N, CA, C and O atoms as a DFTB+ gen file, in Angstrom:
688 C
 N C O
     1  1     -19.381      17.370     -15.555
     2  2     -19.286      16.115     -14.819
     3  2     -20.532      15.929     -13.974
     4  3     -21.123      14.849     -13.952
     5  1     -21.026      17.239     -13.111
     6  2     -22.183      16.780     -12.438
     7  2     -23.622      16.247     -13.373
     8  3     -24.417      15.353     -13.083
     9  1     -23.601      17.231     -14.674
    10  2     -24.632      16.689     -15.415
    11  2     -24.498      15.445     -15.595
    12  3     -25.548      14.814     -15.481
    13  1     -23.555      14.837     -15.844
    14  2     -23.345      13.179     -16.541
    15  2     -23.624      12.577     -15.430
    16  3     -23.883      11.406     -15.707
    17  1     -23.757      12.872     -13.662
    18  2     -24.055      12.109     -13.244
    19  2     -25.604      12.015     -12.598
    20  3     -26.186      11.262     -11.817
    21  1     -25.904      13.110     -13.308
    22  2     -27.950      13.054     -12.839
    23  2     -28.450      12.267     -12.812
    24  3     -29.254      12.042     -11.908
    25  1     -28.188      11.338     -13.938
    26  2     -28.902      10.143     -14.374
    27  2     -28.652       9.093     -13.462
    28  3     -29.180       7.981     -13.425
    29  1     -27.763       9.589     -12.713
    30  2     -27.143       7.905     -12.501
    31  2     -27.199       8.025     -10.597
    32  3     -26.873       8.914      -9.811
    33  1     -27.657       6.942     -10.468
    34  2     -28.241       6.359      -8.709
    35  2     -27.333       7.358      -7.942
    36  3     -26.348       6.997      -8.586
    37  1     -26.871       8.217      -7.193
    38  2     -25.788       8.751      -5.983
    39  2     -25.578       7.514      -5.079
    40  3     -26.536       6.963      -4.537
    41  1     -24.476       7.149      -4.950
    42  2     -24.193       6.611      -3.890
    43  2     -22.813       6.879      -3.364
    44  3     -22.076       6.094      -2.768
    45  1     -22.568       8.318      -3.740
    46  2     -21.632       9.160      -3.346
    47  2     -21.793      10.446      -3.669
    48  3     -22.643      10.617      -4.542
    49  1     -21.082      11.756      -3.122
    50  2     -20.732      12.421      -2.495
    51  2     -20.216      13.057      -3.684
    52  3     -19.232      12.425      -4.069
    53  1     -20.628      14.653      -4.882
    54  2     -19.424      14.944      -5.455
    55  2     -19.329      16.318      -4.680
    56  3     -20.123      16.938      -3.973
    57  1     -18.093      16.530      -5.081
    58  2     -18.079      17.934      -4.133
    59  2     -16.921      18.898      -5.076
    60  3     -15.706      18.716      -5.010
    61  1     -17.564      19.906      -5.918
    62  2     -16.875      20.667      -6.730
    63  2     -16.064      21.327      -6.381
    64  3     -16.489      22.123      -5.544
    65  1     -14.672      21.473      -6.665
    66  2     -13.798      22.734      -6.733
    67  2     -13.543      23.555      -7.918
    68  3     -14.200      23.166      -8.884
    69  1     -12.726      24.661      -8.172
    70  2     -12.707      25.385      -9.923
    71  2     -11.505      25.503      -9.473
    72  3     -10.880      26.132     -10.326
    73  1     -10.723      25.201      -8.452
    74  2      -8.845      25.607      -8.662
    75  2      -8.098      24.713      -7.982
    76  3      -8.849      23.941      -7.386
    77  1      -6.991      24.476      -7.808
    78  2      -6.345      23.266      -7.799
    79  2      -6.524      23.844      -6.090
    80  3      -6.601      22.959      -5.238
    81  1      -6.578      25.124      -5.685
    82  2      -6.461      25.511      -4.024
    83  2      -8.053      24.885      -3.729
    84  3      -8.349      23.925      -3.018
    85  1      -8.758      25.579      -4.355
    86  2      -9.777      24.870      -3.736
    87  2      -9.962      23.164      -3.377
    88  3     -10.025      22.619      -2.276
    89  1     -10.013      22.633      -4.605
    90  2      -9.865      21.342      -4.605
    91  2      -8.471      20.491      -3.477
    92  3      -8.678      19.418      -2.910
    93  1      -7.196      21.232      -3.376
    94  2      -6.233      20.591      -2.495
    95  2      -7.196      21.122      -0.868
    96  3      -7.067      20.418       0.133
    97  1      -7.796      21.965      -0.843
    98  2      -8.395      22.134       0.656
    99  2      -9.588      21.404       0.577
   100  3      -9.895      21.277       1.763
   101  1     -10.349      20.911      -0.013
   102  2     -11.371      19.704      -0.065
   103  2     -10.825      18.552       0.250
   104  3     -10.871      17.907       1.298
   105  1     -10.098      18.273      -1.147
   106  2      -8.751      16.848      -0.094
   107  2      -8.789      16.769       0.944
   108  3      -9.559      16.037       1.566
   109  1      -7.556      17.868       1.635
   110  2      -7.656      17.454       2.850
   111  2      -8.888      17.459       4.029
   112  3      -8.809      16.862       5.102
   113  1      -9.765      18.079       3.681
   114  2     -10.940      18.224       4.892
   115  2     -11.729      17.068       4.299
   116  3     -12.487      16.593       5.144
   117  1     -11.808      16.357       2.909
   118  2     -12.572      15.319       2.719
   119  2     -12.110      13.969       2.747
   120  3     -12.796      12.998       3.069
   121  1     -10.497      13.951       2.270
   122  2     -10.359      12.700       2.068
   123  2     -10.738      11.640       0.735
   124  3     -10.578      10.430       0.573
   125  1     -11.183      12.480       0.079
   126  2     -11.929      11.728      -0.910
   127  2     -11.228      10.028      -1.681
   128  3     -10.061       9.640      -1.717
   129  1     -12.227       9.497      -2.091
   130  2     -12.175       8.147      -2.554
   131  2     -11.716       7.957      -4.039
   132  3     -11.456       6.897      -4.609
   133  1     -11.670       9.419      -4.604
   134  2     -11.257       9.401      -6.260
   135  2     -11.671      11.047      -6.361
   136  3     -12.364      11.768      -5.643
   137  1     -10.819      11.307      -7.739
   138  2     -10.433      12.708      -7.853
   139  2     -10.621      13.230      -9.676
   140  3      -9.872      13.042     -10.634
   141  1     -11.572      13.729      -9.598
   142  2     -11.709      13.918     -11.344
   143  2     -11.244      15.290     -11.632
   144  3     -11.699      16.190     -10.928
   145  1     -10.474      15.553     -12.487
   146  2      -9.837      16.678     -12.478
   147  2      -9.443      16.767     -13.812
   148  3      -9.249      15.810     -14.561
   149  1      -9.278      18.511     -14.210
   150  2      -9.247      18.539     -15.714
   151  2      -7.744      18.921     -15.674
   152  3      -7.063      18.961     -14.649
   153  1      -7.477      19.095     -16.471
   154  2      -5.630      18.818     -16.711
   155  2      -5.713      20.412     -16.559
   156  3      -4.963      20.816     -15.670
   157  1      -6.490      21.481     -17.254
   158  2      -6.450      22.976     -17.173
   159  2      -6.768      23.359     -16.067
   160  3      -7.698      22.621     -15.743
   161  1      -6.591      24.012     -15.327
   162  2      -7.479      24.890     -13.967
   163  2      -6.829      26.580     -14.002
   164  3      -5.676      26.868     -14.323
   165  1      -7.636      27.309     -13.688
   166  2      -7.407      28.368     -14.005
   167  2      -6.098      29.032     -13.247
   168  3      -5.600      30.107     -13.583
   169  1      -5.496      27.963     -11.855
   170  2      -4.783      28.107     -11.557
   171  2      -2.901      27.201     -11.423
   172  3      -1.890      27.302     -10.729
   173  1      -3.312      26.534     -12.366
   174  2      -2.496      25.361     -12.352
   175  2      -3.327      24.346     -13.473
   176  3      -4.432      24.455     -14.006
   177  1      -2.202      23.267     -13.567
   178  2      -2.664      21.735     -13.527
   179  2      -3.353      20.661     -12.915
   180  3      -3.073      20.185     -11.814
   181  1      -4.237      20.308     -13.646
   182  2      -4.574      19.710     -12.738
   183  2      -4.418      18.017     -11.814
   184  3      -5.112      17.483     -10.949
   185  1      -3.268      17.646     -12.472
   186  2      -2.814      16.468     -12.150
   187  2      -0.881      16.875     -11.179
   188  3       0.199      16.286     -11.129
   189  1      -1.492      18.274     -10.564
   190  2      -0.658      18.184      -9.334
   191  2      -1.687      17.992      -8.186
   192  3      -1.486      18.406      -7.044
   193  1      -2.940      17.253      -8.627
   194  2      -3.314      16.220      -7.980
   195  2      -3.104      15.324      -6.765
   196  3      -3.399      15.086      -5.593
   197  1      -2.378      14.980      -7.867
   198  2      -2.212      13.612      -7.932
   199  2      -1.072      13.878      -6.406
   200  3      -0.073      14.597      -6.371
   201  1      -1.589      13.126      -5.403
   202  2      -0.665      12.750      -3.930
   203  2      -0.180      11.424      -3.869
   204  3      -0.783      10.392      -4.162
   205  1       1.251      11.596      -3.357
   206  2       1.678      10.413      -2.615
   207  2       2.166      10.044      -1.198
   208  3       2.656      10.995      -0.589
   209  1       2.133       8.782      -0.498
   210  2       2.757       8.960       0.223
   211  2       3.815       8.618       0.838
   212  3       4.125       7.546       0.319
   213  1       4.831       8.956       1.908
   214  2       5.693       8.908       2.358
   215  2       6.668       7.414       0.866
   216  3       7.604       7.658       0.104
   217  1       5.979       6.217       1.017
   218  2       6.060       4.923      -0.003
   219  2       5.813       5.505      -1.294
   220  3       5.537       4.686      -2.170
   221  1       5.835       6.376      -1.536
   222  2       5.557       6.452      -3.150
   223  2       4.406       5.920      -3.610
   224  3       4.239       5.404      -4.715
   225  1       3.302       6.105      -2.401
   226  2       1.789       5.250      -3.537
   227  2       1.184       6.228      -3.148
   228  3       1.322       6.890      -2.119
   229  1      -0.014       6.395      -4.613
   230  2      -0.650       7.352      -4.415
   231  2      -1.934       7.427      -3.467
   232  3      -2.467       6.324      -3.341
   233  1      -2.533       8.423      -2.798
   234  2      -3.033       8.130      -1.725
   235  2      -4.623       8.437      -2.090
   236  3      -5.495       8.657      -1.250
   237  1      -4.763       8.411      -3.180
   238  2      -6.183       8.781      -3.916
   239  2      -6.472       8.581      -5.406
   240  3      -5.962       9.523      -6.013
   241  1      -7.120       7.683      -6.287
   242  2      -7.074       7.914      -7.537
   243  2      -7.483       9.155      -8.420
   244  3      -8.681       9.431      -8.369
   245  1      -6.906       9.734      -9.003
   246  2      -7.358      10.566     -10.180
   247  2      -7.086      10.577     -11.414
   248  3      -6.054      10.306     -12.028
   249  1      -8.498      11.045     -11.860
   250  2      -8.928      10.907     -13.384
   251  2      -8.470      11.866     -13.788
   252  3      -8.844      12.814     -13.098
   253  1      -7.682      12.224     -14.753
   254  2      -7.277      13.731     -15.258
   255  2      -8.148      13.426     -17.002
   256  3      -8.040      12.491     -17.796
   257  1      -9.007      14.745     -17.038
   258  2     -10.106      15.162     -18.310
   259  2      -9.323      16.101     -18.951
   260  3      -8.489      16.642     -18.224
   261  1      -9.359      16.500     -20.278
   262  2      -8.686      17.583     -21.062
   263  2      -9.857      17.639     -22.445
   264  3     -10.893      17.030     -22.711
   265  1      -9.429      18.209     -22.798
   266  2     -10.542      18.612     -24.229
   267  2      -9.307      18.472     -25.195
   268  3      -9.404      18.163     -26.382
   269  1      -8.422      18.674     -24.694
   270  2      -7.064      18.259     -26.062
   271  2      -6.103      16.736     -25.928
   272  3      -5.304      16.242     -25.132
   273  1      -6.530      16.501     -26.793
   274  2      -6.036      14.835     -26.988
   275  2      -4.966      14.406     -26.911
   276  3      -4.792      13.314     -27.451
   277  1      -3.936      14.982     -26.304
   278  2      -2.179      14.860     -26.717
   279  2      -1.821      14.222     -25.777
   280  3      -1.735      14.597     -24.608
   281  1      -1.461      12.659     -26.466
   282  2      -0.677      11.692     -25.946
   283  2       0.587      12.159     -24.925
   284  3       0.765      11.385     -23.984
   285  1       1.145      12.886     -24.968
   286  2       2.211      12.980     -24.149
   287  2       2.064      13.321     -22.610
   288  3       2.709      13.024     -21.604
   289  1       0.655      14.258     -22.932
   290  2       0.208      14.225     -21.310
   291  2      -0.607      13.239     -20.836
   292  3      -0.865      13.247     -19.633
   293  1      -1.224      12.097     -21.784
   294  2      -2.022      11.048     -21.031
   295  2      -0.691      10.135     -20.538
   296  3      -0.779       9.383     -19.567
   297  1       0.399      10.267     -21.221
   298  2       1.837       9.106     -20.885
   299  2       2.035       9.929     -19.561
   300  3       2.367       9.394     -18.503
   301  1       1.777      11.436     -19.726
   302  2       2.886      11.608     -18.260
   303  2       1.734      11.681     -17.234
   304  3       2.101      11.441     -16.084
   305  1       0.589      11.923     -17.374
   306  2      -0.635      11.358     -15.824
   307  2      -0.103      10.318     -15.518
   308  3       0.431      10.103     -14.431
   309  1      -0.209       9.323     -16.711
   310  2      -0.345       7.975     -16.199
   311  2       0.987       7.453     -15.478
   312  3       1.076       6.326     -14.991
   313  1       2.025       8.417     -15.468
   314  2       3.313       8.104     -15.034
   315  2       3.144       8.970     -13.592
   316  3       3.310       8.272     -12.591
   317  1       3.020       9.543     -13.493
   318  2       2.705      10.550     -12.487
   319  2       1.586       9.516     -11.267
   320  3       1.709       9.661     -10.051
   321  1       0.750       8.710     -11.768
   322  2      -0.160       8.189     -11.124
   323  2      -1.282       8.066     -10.845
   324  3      -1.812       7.619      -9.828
   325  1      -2.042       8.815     -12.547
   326  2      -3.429       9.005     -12.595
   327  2      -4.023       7.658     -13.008
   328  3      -3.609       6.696     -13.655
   329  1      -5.142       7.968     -12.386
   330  2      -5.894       5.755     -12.208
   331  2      -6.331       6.309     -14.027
   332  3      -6.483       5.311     -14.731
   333  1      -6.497       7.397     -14.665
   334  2      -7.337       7.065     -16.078
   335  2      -7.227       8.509     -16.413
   336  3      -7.105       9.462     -15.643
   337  1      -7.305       8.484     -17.919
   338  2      -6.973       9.890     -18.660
   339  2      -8.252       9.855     -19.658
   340  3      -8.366       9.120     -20.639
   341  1      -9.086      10.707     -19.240
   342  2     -10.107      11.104     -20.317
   343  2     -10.050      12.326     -21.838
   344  3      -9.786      13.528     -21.861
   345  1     -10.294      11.696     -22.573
   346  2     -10.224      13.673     -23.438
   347  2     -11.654      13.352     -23.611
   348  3     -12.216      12.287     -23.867
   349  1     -12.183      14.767     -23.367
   350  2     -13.441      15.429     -23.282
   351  2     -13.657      15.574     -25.124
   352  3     -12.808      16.199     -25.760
   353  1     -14.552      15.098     -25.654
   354  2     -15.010      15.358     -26.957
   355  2     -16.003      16.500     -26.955
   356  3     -16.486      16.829     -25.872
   357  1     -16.390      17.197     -28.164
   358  2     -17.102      18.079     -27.935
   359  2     -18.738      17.727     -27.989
   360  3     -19.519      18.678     -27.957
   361  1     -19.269      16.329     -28.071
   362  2     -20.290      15.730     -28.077
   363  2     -20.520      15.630     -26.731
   364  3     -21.506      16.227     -26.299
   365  1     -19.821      15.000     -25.958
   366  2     -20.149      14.941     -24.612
   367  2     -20.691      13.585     -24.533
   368  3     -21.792      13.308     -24.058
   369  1     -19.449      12.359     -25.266
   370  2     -19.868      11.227     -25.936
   371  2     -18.858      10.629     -24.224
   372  3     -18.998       9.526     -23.696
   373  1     -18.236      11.385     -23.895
   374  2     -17.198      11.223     -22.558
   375  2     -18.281      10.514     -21.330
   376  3     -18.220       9.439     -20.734
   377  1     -19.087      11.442     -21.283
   378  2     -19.980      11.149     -19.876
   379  2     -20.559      10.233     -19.739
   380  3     -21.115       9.891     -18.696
   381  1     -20.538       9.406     -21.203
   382  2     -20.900       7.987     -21.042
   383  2     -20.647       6.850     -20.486
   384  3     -21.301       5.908     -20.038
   385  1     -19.028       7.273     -20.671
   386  2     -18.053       6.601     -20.470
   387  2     -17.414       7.017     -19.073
   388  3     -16.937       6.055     -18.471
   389  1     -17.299       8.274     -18.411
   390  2     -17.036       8.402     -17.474
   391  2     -17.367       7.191     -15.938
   392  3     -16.646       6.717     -15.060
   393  1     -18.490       7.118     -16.204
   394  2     -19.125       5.831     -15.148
   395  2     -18.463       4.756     -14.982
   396  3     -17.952       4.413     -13.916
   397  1     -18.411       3.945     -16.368
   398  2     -17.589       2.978     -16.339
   399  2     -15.963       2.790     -16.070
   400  3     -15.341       1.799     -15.685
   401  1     -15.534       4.067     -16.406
   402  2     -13.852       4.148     -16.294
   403  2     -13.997       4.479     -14.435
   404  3     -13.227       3.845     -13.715
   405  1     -14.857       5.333     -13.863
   406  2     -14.852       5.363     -12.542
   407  2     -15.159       4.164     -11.882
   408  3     -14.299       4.091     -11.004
   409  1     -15.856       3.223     -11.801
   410  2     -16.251       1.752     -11.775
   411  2     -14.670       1.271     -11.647
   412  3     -14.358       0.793     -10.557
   413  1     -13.894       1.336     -12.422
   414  2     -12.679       0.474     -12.220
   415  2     -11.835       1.352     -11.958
   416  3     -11.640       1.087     -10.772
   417  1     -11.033       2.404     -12.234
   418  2     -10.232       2.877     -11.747
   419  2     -10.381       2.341      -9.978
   420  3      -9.589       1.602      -9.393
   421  1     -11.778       3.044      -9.341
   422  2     -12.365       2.504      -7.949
   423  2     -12.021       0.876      -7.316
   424  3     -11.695       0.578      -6.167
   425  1     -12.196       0.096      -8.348
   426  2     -11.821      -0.993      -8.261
   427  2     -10.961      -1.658      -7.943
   428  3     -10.870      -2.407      -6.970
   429  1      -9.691      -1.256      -9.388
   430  2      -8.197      -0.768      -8.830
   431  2      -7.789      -1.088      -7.534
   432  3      -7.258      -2.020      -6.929
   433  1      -8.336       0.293      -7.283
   434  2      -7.896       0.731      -6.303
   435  2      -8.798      -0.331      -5.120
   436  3      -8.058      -0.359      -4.137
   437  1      -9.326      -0.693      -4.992
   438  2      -9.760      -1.926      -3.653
   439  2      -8.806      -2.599      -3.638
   440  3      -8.139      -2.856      -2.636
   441  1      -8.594      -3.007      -4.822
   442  2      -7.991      -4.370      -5.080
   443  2      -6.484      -4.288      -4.931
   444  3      -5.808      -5.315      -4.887
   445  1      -5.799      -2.726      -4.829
   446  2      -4.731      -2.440      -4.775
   447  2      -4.701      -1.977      -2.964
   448  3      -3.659      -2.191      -2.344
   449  1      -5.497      -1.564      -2.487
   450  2      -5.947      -1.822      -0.693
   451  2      -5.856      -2.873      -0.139
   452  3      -5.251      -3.104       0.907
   453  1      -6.581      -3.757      -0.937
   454  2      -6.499      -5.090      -0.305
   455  2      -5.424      -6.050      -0.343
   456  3      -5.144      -6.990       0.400
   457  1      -4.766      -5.485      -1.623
   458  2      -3.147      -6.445      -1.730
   459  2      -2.000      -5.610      -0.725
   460  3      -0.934      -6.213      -0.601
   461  1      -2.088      -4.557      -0.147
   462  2      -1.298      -3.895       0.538
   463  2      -1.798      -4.425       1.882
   464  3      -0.892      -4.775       2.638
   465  1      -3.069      -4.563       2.350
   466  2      -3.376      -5.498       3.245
   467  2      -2.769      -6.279       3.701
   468  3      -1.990      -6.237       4.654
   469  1      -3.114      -7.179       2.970
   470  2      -2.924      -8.893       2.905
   471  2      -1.467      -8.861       2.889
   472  3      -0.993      -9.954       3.198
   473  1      -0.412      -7.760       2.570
   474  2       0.851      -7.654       2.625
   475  2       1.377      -7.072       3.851
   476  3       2.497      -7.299       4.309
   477  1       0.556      -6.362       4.314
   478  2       1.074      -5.820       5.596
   479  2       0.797      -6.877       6.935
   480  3       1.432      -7.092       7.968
   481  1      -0.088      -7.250       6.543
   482  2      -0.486      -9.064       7.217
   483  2       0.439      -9.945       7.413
   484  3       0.928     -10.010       8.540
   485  1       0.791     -10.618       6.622
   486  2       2.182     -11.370       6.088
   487  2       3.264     -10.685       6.328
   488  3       4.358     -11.216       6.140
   489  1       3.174      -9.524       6.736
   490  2       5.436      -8.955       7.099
   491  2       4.294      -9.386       8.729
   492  3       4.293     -10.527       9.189
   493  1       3.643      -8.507       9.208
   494  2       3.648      -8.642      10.912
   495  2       3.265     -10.402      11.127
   496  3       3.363     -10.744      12.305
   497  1       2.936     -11.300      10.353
   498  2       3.271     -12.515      10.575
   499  2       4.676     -12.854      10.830
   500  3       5.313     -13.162      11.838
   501  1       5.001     -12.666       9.352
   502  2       6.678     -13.462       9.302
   503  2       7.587     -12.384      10.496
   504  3       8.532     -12.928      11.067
   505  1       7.333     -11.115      10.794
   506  2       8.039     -11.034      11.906
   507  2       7.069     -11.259      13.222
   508  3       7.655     -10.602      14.082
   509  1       6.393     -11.592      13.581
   510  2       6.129     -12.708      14.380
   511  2       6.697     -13.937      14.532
   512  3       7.184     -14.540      15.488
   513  1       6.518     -14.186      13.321
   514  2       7.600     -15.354      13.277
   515  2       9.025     -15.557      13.885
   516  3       9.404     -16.344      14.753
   517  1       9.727     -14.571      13.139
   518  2      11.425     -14.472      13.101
   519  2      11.421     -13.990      14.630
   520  3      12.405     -14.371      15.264
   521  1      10.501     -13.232      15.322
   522  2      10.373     -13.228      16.466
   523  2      10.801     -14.769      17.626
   524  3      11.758     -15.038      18.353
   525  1       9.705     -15.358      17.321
   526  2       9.273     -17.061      17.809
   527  2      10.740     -17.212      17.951
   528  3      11.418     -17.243      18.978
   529  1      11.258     -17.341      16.109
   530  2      12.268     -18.021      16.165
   531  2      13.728     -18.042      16.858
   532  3      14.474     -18.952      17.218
   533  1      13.811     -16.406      16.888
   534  2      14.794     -16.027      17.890
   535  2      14.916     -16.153      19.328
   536  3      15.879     -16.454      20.033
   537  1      13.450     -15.786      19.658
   538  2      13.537     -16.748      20.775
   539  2      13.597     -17.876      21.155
   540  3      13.677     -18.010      22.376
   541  1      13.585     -18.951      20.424
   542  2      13.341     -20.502      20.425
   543  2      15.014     -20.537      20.388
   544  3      15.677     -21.208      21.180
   545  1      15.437     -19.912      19.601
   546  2      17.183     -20.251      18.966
   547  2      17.983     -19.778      20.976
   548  3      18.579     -20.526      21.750
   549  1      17.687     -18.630      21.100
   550  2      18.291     -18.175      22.404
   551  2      18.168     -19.180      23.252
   552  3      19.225     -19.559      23.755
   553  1      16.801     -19.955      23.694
   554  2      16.248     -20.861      24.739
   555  2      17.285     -21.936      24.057
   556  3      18.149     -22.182      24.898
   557  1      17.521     -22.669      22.843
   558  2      18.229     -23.856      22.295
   559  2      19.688     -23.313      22.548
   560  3      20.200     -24.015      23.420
   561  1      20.410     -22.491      22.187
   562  2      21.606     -21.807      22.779
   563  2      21.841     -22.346      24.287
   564  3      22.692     -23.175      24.613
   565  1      20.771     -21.609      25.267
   566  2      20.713     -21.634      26.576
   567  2      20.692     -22.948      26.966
   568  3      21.404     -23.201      27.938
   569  1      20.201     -23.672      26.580
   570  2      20.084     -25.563      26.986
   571  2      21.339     -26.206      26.122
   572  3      21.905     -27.197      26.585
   573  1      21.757     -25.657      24.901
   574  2      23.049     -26.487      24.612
   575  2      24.268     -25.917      25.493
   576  3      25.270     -26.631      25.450
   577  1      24.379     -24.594      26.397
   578  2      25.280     -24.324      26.857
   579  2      24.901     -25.009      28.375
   580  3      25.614     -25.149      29.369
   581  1      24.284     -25.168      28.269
   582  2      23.545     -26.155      30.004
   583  2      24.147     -27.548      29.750
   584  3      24.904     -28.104      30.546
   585  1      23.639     -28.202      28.261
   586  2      24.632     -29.611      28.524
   587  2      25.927     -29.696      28.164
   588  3      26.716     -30.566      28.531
   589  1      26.137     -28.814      27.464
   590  2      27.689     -28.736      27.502
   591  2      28.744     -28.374      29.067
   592  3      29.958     -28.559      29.161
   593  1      27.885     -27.871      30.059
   594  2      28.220     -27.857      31.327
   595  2      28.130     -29.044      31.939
   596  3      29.105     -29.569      32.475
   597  1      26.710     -29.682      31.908
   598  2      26.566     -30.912      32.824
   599  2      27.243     -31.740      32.195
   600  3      27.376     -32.761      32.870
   601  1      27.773     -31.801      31.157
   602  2      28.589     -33.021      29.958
   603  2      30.140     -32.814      30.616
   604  3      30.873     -33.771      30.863
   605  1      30.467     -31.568      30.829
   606  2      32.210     -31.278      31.601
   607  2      32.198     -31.528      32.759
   608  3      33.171     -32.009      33.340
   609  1      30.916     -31.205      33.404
   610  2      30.434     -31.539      35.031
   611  2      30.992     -33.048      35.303
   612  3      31.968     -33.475      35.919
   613  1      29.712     -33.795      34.412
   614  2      30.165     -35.277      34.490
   615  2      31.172     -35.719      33.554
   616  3      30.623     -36.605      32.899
   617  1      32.149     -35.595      33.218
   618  2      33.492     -35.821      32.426
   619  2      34.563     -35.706      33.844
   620  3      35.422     -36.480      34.265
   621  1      34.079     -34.402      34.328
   622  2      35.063     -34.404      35.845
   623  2      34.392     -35.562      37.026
   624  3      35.114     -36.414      37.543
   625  1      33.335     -35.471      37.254
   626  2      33.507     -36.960      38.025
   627  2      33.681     -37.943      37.860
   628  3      34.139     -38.758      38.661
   629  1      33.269     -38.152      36.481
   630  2      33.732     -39.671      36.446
   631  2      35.249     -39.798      36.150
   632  3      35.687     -40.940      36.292
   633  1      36.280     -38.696      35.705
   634  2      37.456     -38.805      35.636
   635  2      38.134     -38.939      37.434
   636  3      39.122     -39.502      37.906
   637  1      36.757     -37.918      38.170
   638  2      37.503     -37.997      39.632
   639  2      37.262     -39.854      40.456
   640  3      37.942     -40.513      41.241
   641  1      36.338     -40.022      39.950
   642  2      35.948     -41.160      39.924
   643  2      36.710     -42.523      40.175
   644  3      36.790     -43.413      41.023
   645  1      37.256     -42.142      38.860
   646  2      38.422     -43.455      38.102
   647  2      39.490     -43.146      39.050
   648  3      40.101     -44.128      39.471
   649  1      39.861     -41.962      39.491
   650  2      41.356     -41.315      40.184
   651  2      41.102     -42.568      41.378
   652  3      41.797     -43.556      41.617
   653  1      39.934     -42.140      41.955
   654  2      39.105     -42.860      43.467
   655  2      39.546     -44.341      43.225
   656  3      40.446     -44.982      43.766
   657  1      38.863     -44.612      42.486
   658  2      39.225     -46.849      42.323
   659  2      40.006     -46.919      42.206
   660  3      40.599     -47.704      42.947
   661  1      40.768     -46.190      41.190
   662  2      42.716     -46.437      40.844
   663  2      43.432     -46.731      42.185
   664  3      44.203     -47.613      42.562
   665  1      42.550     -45.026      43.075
   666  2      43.923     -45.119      44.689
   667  2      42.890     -46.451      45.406
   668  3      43.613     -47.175      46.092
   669  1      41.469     -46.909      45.405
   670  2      41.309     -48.345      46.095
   671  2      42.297     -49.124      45.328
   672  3      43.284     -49.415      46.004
   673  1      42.315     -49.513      44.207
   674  2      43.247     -50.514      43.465
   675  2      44.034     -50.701      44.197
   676  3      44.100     -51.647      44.981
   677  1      45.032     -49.509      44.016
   678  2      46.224     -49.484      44.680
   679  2      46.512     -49.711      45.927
   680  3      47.640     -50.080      46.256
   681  1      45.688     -49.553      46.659
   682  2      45.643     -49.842      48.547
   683  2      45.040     -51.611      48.523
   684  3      45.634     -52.368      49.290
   685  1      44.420     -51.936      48.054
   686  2      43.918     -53.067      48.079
   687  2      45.158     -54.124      47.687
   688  3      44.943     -55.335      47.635
């Protein structure tokens, strides 16, 4: 993988591991932005990778590479939550292609940042909102139970009212 990327501009950071320990203690001290990883490691798999979090999304893309072509493990990365499944040919016709599949997987993933965004935006709106609204509803509560007072208020005087002219009527 590092050879395939000699050629090509750095504008990142690779940082090798050879075991899934090494590489899970890079994770965490790096954080990294994407995760290329071969399905073999001398100590494991390598698409126990693959992290999620607390929500069930994964918290990093990875590429899982193999030199053996068998569909059943590119179905279960990709179920598992790998952004792309490479098989390594023995030409090394892969590293060509590696760039471009990193290009979008990366992409993806912005674009899957930015819709979680723009979503987490919109709930603290709309409860902003439902906020407003509850308070607006309490204050409309509070003023319909205000005229429903001054409405019985004045129902009793003017009933005491009428009592008043009735007893002038009557004296007059």
């Amino acid at each position: 993988i590092l050879r395939g990327f000699e050629r090509e501009p750095r504008e990142f950071t690779i940082e090798r591991a050879r075991t899934i320990d090494e590489a899970t203690a890079s994770m965490d001290a790096l954080l990294p932005s994407l995760v290329i990883t071969d399905w073999k490691l001398p100590d494991g798999e390598g698409i126990s990778l693959i992290r999620r979090d607390n929500a069930g999304r994964t918290l990093c893309p990875v590429i899982v590479m193999t030199s053996f072509g068998n569909e059943a493990w590119a179905v279960e990365a990709m179920k598992l939550g790998a952004g792309d499944y490479i098989v390594k040919d023995v030409e090394g016709r892969y590293f060509t292609l590696l760039p471009t599949v990193i290009e979008r997987v990366l992409s993806q993933r912005r674009v899957l940042l930015e819709k979680q965004q723009a979503e987490a935006a919109l709930q603290q709106t709309l409860d902003e909102l439902e906020a407003r609204v509850a308070a607006r509803t309490v204050a409309l509560q509070d003023a319909n139970a205000q005229l429903h007072t001054e409405i019985a208020e004045r129902q009793q005087a003017e009933a005491a009212l009428a009592a008043l002219q009735a007893i002038v009527e009557d004296d007059a």
